[in-house]
Amino acid sequence: MKRIPLIIDTDPGIDDAVAIALALYSDDIDVRLITTVSGNVGIEATTTNALKLLAYFGKDVPVARGASEPLIRAAQDASDIHGATGMEGFDFPEPKRELLMERNAIDAMRDVLMKSEEPITIMPIGPLTNIALLLKAYPEVKARIERIVLMGGSVTRGNKGVMAEFNIYVDPEAAKIVLASGVPIVMATLDAGLGTAIPPEKTAQLKDMGKVGLMAHDLFQRYRKRSFGTGLKMYDACAVACLLKPDLFDMADAFVDVETAGELTAGCTVVDLKGYLKREPNATVTTGVDSDRFCDWFMEGIGHCA
Ligand code: BDR
Ligand code: CA
């Protein structure tokens, strides 16, 4: 398999840390750029965290700082869950600041896309602010994007609002722009993520599975103590699995839009699986996952991160 050239747009965050590791250590992925966005925590923290992760992994990938707030709405984070910095409780080395580019995320993505000889996949695993800005500021990049494989949205329920998944909830207007862009999109949804619970007996093994396993074990133990004992869900890792092992998922092509005006439902993705709206599909949506096979894939992937 030819290595997939990839840009990761991220808000690390512990789910993100694991997904970034799986992508960076994969023999089948070539990570060209990491861009940061405010989401789980603010932009300074997500950027510092990306640089800390690269120092810990010993990988040199350029990092570009992105948006500090959503397009229109006030910034919101998940520091109630993730703590002020998003990745406390693990002894990371100093952030590798020399990897931080002068250029902002939007210009850095444009450069990587326009200079590449082959189309590049973008994997957003945070709010879609940077990607919407990129597509609006530089529409010429659309032809250079192989596809956007994102973690976000849901077919059924939410994890932030009743109906809204966190990444879309934070910046629904950005998600709407991305979904309407015409670029091929794969959505690793909350519905799939909910089926990825890694059982406690496997989670316990992580700490003896090399540096990435140890990191995942310690971070999740701190931040997800409850699900540590019941099953840890790996939301952002689903986007990596969609790239490398799409047959783990049930998928359907559908028209997807985002509710931006709803009093109770802002940030909800409306996934028209039955064609009620009579619109052409604009995304391939995961509707479920083979939990056992995902768990095997995940453990094998972490084992490979050495
Ligand atoms: C998403 O929200 C964030 O908290 C996680 O990092 C993931 O990207 C799951 O809804
Ligand atoms: Ca994330």
CSV table of C-alpha atoms and ligand atoms in Angstrom, one decimal:
chain,number,residue,atom,x,y,z
A,1,MET,CA,0.0,0.0,0.0
A,2,LYS,CA,1.3,3.5,-0.9
A,3,ARG,CA,1.6,5.7,2.1
A,4,ILE,CA,-1.3,8.1,2.5
A,5,PRO,CA,0.0,11.7,2.6
A,6,LEU,CA,-1.9,13.3,5.5
A,7,ILE,CA,-2.5,16.6,7.3
A,8,ILE,CA,-3.8,16.2,10.9
A,9,ASP,CA,-5.9,19.1,12.2
A,10,THR,CA,-6.3,18.5,16.0
A,11,ASP,CA,-7.1,19.8,19.5
A,12,PRO,CA,-5.1,17.5,21.8
A,13,GLY,CA,-6.6,16.3,24.1
A,14,ILE,CA,-6.1,12.7,25.0
A,15,ASP,CA,-8.2,11.1,22.3
A,16,ASP,CA,-6.3,13.2,19.8
A,17,ALA,CA,-2.9,12.2,21.4
A,18,VAL,CA,-3.7,8.5,20.7
A,19,ALA,CA,-5.0,9.2,17.2
A,20,ILE,CA,-1.9,11.2,16.4
A,21,ALA,CA,0.4,8.4,17.6
A,22,LEU,CA,-1.5,5.8,15.5
A,23,ALA,CA,-1.0,8.0,12.4
A,24,LEU,CA,2.6,8.9,13.1
A,25,TYR,CA,3.8,5.4,13.7
A,26,SER,CA,1.8,3.8,10.9
A,27,ASP,CA,3.8,2.5,8.0
A,28,ASP,CA,0.9,3.4,5.7
A,29,ILE,CA,0.6,7.1,6.6
A,30,ASP,CA,3.0,10.0,5.8
A,31,VAL,CA,2.1,12.9,8.1
A,32,ARG,CA,3.1,16.1,6.3
A,33,LEU,CA,1.8,18.7,8.7
A,34,ILE,CA,-0.1,19.0,12.1
A,35,THR,CA,-2.3,22.0,12.6
A,36,THR,CA,-3.9,22.9,15.9
A,37,VAL,CA,-7.2,24.4,16.7
A,38,SER,CA,-9.0,25.4,19.9
A,39,GLY,CA,-11.4,22.8,21.1
A,40,ASN,CA,-10.8,20.5,24.0
A,41,VAL,CA,-8.7,23.3,25.5
A,42,GLY,CA,-7.5,26.7,24.2
A,43,ILE,CA,-5.2,27.2,21.2
A,44,GLU,CA,-2.0,27.8,23.3
A,45,ALA,CA,-2.6,24.5,25.1
A,46,THR,CA,-3.5,22.4,22.1
A,47,THR,CA,-0.4,23.8,20.3
A,48,THR,CA,1.9,23.1,23.2
A,49,ASN,CA,0.4,19.7,23.6
A,50,ALA,CA,1.1,18.8,19.9
A,51,LEU,CA,4.7,19.9,20.4
A,52,LYS,CA,5.0,17.9,23.6
A,53,LEU,CA,3.6,14.8,21.8
A,54,LEU,CA,6.1,15.1,19.0
A,55,ALA,CA,9.0,15.5,21.6
A,56,TYR,CA,7.7,12.4,23.4
A,57,PHE,CA,7.3,10.3,20.2
A,58,GLY,CA,10.7,11.6,18.8
A,59,LYS,CA,9.0,12.6,15.5
A,60,ASP,CA,9.7,15.7,13.5
A,61,VAL,CA,6.6,17.0,11.8
A,62,PRO,CA,6.0,20.7,11.3
A,63,VAL,CA,3.2,22.2,13.5
A,64,ALA,CA,1.2,25.3,12.6
A,65,ARG,CA,-1.1,27.1,15.1
A,66,GLY,CA,-4.6,27.6,14.0
A,67,ALA,CA,-7.8,29.3,15.1
A,68,SER,CA,-8.2,30.4,18.7
A,69,GLU,CA,-12.0,30.7,18.4
A,70,PRO,CA,-14.9,29.4,16.3
A,71,LEU,CA,-16.0,31.4,13.2
A,72,ILE,CA,-18.9,33.2,14.8
A,73,ARG,CA,-19.6,31.8,18.3
A,74,ALA,CA,-17.7,32.3,21.5
A,75,ALA,CA,-15.0,29.9,22.2
A,76,GLN,CA,-15.9,26.9,24.4
A,77,ASP,CA,-13.7,24.2,25.6
A,78,ALA,CA,-14.0,20.9,27.5
A,79,SER,CA,-11.6,21.9,30.3
A,80,ASP,CA,-14.2,20.6,32.8
A,81,ILE,CA,-13.2,17.2,31.4
A,82,HIS,CA,-9.8,17.7,30.1
A,83,GLY,CA,-8.3,20.0,32.8
A,84,ALA,CA,-6.8,23.4,32.0
A,85,THR,CA,-4.1,22.1,29.7
A,86,GLY,CA,-5.7,18.9,28.4
A,87,MET,CA,-2.9,16.5,29.0
A,88,GLU,CA,-1.9,16.7,32.6
A,89,GLY,CA,-0.8,13.7,34.7
A,90,PHE,CA,1.9,12.4,32.4
A,91,ASP,CA,5.5,13.3,32.4
A,92,PHE,CA,6.0,14.7,28.9
A,93,PRO,CA,9.3,16.2,27.8
A,94,GLU,CA,9.5,19.9,27.0
A,95,PRO,CA,7.5,20.8,23.9
A,96,LYS,CA,9.6,20.7,20.7
A,97,ARG,CA,9.1,24.4,19.9
A,98,GLU,CA,11.5,24.3,16.9
A,99,LEU,CA,8.8,22.4,15.0
A,100,LEU,CA,6.3,25.3,15.3
A,101,MET,CA,6.1,27.2,12.0
A,102,GLU,CA,5.9,31.0,11.7
A,103,ARG,CA,3.0,30.5,9.3
A,104,ASN,CA,-0.5,30.1,10.6
A,105,ALA,CA,-2.4,26.8,10.1
A,106,ILE,CA,-4.4,28.0,7.1
A,107,ASP,CA,-1.4,29.2,5.1
A,108,ALA,CA,0.6,26.2,6.1
A,109,MET,CA,-2.1,23.8,4.9
A,110,ARG,CA,-2.4,25.8,1.6
A,111,ASP,CA,1.4,25.5,1.1
A,112,VAL,CA,1.5,21.8,1.8
A,113,LEU,CA,-1.5,21.1,-0.5
A,114,MET,CA,-0.3,23.3,-3.4
A,115,LYS,CA,3.3,22.1,-3.3
A,116,SER,CA,2.5,18.4,-3.1
A,117,GLU,CA,2.7,16.3,-6.3
A,118,GLU,CA,-0.2,14.1,-5.1
A,119,PRO,CA,-3.5,15.0,-3.5
A,120,ILE,CA,-3.4,15.0,0.3
A,121,THR,CA,-5.9,13.7,2.8
A,122,ILE,CA,-6.9,15.9,5.7
A,123,MET,CA,-7.9,14.4,9.0
A,124,PRO,CA,-9.6,16.9,11.3
A,125,ILE,CA,-10.2,15.5,14.8
A,126,GLY,CA,-11.3,18.7,16.5
A,127,PRO,CA,-13.7,21.6,15.6
A,128,LEU,CA,-13.7,22.4,11.9
A,129,THR,CA,-12.8,26.1,12.1
A,130,ASN,CA,-9.4,25.8,10.4
A,131,ILE,CA,-10.7,23.7,7.6
A,132,ALA,CA,-13.6,26.1,6.9
A,133,LEU,CA,-11.2,29.0,6.8
A,134,LEU,CA,-8.9,27.1,4.5
A,135,LEU,CA,-11.7,26.2,2.0
A,136,LYS,CA,-13.1,29.8,2.0
A,137,ALA,CA,-9.7,31.6,1.8
A,138,TYR,CA,-8.1,29.3,-0.7
A,139,PRO,CA,-10.8,27.5,-2.7
A,140,GLU,CA,-8.1,26.4,-5.2
A,141,VAL,CA,-6.9,23.8,-2.6
A,142,LYS,CA,-10.1,21.8,-3.1
A,143,ALA,CA,-8.7,20.1,-6.1
A,144,ARG,CA,-5.6,19.2,-4.2
A,145,ILE,CA,-7.5,17.4,-1.3
A,146,GLU,CA,-7.9,13.7,-1.8
A,147,ARG,CA,-10.7,13.7,0.9
A,148,ILE,CA,-11.4,14.9,4.4
A,149,VAL,CA,-11.7,12.1,6.9
A,150,LEU,CA,-13.0,13.7,10.1
A,151,MET,CA,-14.1,12.7,13.5
A,152,GLY,CA,-17.3,14.5,14.2
A,153,GLY,CA,-21.1,14.5,14.2
A,154,SER,CA,-23.5,11.8,14.9
A,155,VAL,CA,-26.4,10.0,13.2
A,156,THR,CA,-28.5,9.6,16.4
A,157,ARG,CA,-27.5,11.4,19.6
A,158,GLY,CA,-25.0,13.8,21.0
A,159,ASN,CA,-22.3,14.0,23.7
A,160,LYS,CA,-22.3,17.7,24.2
A,161,GLY,CA,-25.9,18.8,23.4
A,162,VAL,CA,-28.7,16.3,23.4
A,163,MET,CA,-28.2,15.9,19.6
A,164,ALA,CA,-24.8,17.5,19.1
A,165,GLU,CA,-21.3,15.9,19.1
A,166,PHE,CA,-18.6,18.1,20.6
A,167,ASN,CA,-16.5,18.9,17.5
A,168,ILE,CA,-19.5,20.0,15.5
A,169,TYR,CA,-21.2,21.7,18.5
A,170,VAL,CA,-18.2,24.0,19.1
A,171,ASP,CA,-18.2,25.4,15.6
A,172,PRO,CA,-21.4,24.4,13.7
A,173,GLU,CA,-21.0,27.2,11.1
A,174,ALA,CA,-17.6,25.8,10.2
A,175,ALA,CA,-18.9,22.3,9.9
A,176,LYS,CA,-21.7,23.5,7.6
A,177,ILE,CA,-19.1,25.2,5.3
A,178,VAL,CA,-17.0,22.1,5.2
A,179,LEU,CA,-19.9,19.8,4.5
A,180,ALA,CA,-21.1,22.1,1.7
A,181,SER,CA,-17.6,22.4,0.1
A,182,GLY,CA,-17.9,19.6,-2.5
A,183,VAL,CA,-14.7,17.9,-1.2
A,184,PRO,CA,-15.2,14.2,-0.6
A,185,ILE,CA,-15.9,13.7,3.1
A,186,VAL,CA,-15.8,10.6,5.4
A,187,MET,CA,-17.4,11.2,8.8
A,188,ALA,CA,-16.2,9.0,11.7
A,189,THR,CA,-19.3,9.7,13.9
A,190,LEU,CA,-20.0,9.5,17.6
A,191,ASP,CA,-22.2,6.5,16.8
A,192,ALA,CA,-19.1,4.5,15.6
A,193,GLY,CA,-17.0,5.9,18.5
A,194,LEU,CA,-19.5,4.7,21.0
A,195,GLY,CA,-18.9,1.2,19.7
A,196,THR,CA,-15.2,1.3,20.2
A,197,ALA,CA,-15.0,0.7,24.0
A,198,ILE,CA,-11.7,-1.0,24.8
A,199,PRO,CA,-12.5,-3.4,27.6
A,200,PRO,CA,-10.7,-3.0,31.0
A,201,GLU,CA,-8.6,-6.2,30.6
A,202,LYS,CA,-7.1,-4.8,27.3
A,203,THR,CA,-6.7,-1.3,28.8
A,204,ALA,CA,-4.7,-2.7,31.6
A,205,GLN,CA,-2.3,-4.2,29.1
A,206,LEU,CA,-1.6,-0.8,27.5
A,207,LYS,CA,0.9,0.3,30.2
A,208,ASP,CA,3.3,-2.5,29.2
A,209,MET,CA,3.0,-1.8,25.5
A,210,GLY,CA,5.8,0.7,25.0
A,211,LYS,CA,5.8,4.4,25.3
A,212,VAL,CA,2.6,5.2,23.5
A,213,GLY,CA,0.7,2.4,25.4
A,214,LEU,CA,2.0,3.8,28.7
A,215,MET,CA,1.0,7.4,27.7
A,216,ALA,CA,-2.5,6.2,26.7
A,217,HIS,CA,-2.9,4.2,29.9
A,218,ASP,CA,-1.8,7.0,32.2
A,219,LEU,CA,-3.8,9.8,30.5
A,220,PHE,CA,-7.0,7.8,30.2
A,221,GLN,CA,-6.7,6.6,33.7
A,222,ARG,CA,-6.5,10.2,34.9
A,223,TYR,CA,-9.2,11.7,32.6
A,224,ARG,CA,-11.6,8.8,32.1
A,225,LYS,CA,-11.4,7.0,35.4
A,226,ARG,CA,-15.0,5.8,35.1
A,227,SER,CA,-14.8,4.4,31.6
A,228,PHE,CA,-11.4,3.0,32.4
A,229,GLY,CA,-13.3,0.3,34.3
A,230,THR,CA,-16.1,-0.1,31.9
A,231,GLY,CA,-14.7,0.4,28.4
A,232,LEU,CA,-12.7,3.3,26.9
A,233,LYS,CA,-14.1,4.9,23.8
A,234,MET,CA,-11.6,5.9,21.2
A,235,TYR,CA,-13.3,8.6,19.2
A,236,ASP,CA,-10.5,10.3,17.3
A,237,ALA,CA,-8.8,6.9,16.6
A,238,CYS,CA,-11.9,6.1,14.5
A,239,ALA,CA,-10.8,8.6,12.0
A,240,VAL,CA,-7.4,6.8,11.6
A,241,ALA,CA,-9.3,3.5,11.4
A,242,CYS,CA,-11.5,5.0,8.6
A,243,LEU,CA,-8.3,5.7,6.7
A,244,LEU,CA,-6.5,2.4,7.3
A,245,LYS,CA,-9.2,-0.2,7.9
A,246,PRO,CA,-12.6,1.1,6.6
A,247,ASP,CA,-14.1,-2.4,6.6
A,248,LEU,CA,-14.3,-2.2,10.4
A,249,PHE,CA,-17.3,0.2,9.9
A,250,ASP,CA,-20.8,0.1,8.6
A,251,MET,CA,-20.9,3.1,6.2
A,252,ALA,CA,-23.5,4.8,4.2
A,253,ASP,CA,-23.4,7.7,1.7
A,254,ALA,CA,-25.8,10.4,2.7
A,255,PHE,CA,-26.6,14.1,2.5
A,256,VAL,CA,-25.4,15.7,5.7
A,257,ASP,CA,-26.0,19.2,7.0
A,258,VAL,CA,-25.6,21.0,10.3
A,259,GLU,CA,-28.3,22.6,12.3
A,260,THR,CA,-27.1,26.1,13.1
A,261,ALA,CA,-30.3,27.9,14.1
A,262,GLY,CA,-32.0,25.3,16.4
A,263,GLU,CA,-32.8,26.5,19.9
A,264,LEU,CA,-32.2,23.1,21.3
A,265,THR,CA,-30.3,21.4,18.5
A,266,ALA,CA,-27.5,23.8,17.3
A,267,GLY,CA,-24.5,21.7,16.3
A,268,CYS,CA,-26.6,18.6,15.4
A,269,THR,CA,-25.7,16.9,12.2
A,270,VAL,CA,-28.7,16.0,10.2
A,271,VAL,CA,-27.8,12.8,8.3
A,272,ASP,CA,-30.4,12.0,5.7
A,273,LEU,CA,-30.0,8.3,5.4
A,274,LYS,CA,-33.4,7.8,3.9
A,275,GLY,CA,-33.2,10.6,1.3
A,276,TYR,CA,-36.1,12.7,2.7
A,277,LEU,CA,-34.4,15.9,1.6
A,278,LYS,CA,-33.8,14.7,-1.9
A,279,ARG,CA,-30.3,16.1,-1.9
A,280,GLU,CA,-27.2,14.4,-3.4
A,281,PRO,CA,-25.0,12.6,-0.8
A,282,ASN,CA,-22.1,14.8,0.3
A,283,ALA,CA,-20.5,12.4,2.8
A,284,THR,CA,-19.8,8.8,3.7
A,285,VAL,CA,-21.0,8.3,7.2
A,286,THR,CA,-20.1,5.6,9.7
A,287,THR,CA,-23.2,4.2,11.2
A,288,GLY,CA,-21.6,1.5,13.3
A,289,VAL,CA,-18.4,-0.4,14.0
A,290,ASP,CA,-17.4,-4.0,14.5
A,291,SER,CA,-16.3,-3.5,18.2
A,292,ASP,CA,-14.2,-6.7,18.5
A,293,ARG,CA,-12.3,-6.1,15.3
A,294,PHE,CA,-11.8,-2.4,16.2
A,295,CYS,CA,-10.3,-3.4,19.5
A,296,ASP,CA,-7.9,-5.9,17.8
A,297,TRP,CA,-6.9,-3.2,15.3
A,298,PHE,CA,-6.4,-0.6,18.1
A,299,MET,CA,-4.3,-2.9,20.3
A,300,GLU,CA,-2.2,-4.0,17.4
A,301,GLY,CA,-1.7,-0.3,16.3
A,302,ILE,CA,-0.5,0.7,19.8
A,303,GLY,CA,1.8,-2.3,19.9
A,304,HIS,CA,3.3,-1.1,16.6
A,305,CYS,CA,4.0,2.4,18.1
A,306,ALA,CA,7.6,1.7,19.1
B,1,BDR,C1,-14.5,14.5,20.2
B,1,BDR,O1,-14.6,15.5,21.2
B,1,BDR,C2,-13.3,15.7,21.8
B,1,BDR,O2,-13.5,15.8,23.2
B,1,BDR,C3,-12.5,14.4,21.4
B,1,BDR,O3,-11.2,14.8,21.3
B,1,BDR,C4,-13.1,14.0,20.1
B,1,BDR,O4,-12.5,14.7,19.0
B,1,BDR,C5,-15.5,13.4,20.6
B,1,BDR,O5,-16.8,13.9,20.5
B,2,CA,CA,-10.3,15.8,19.3
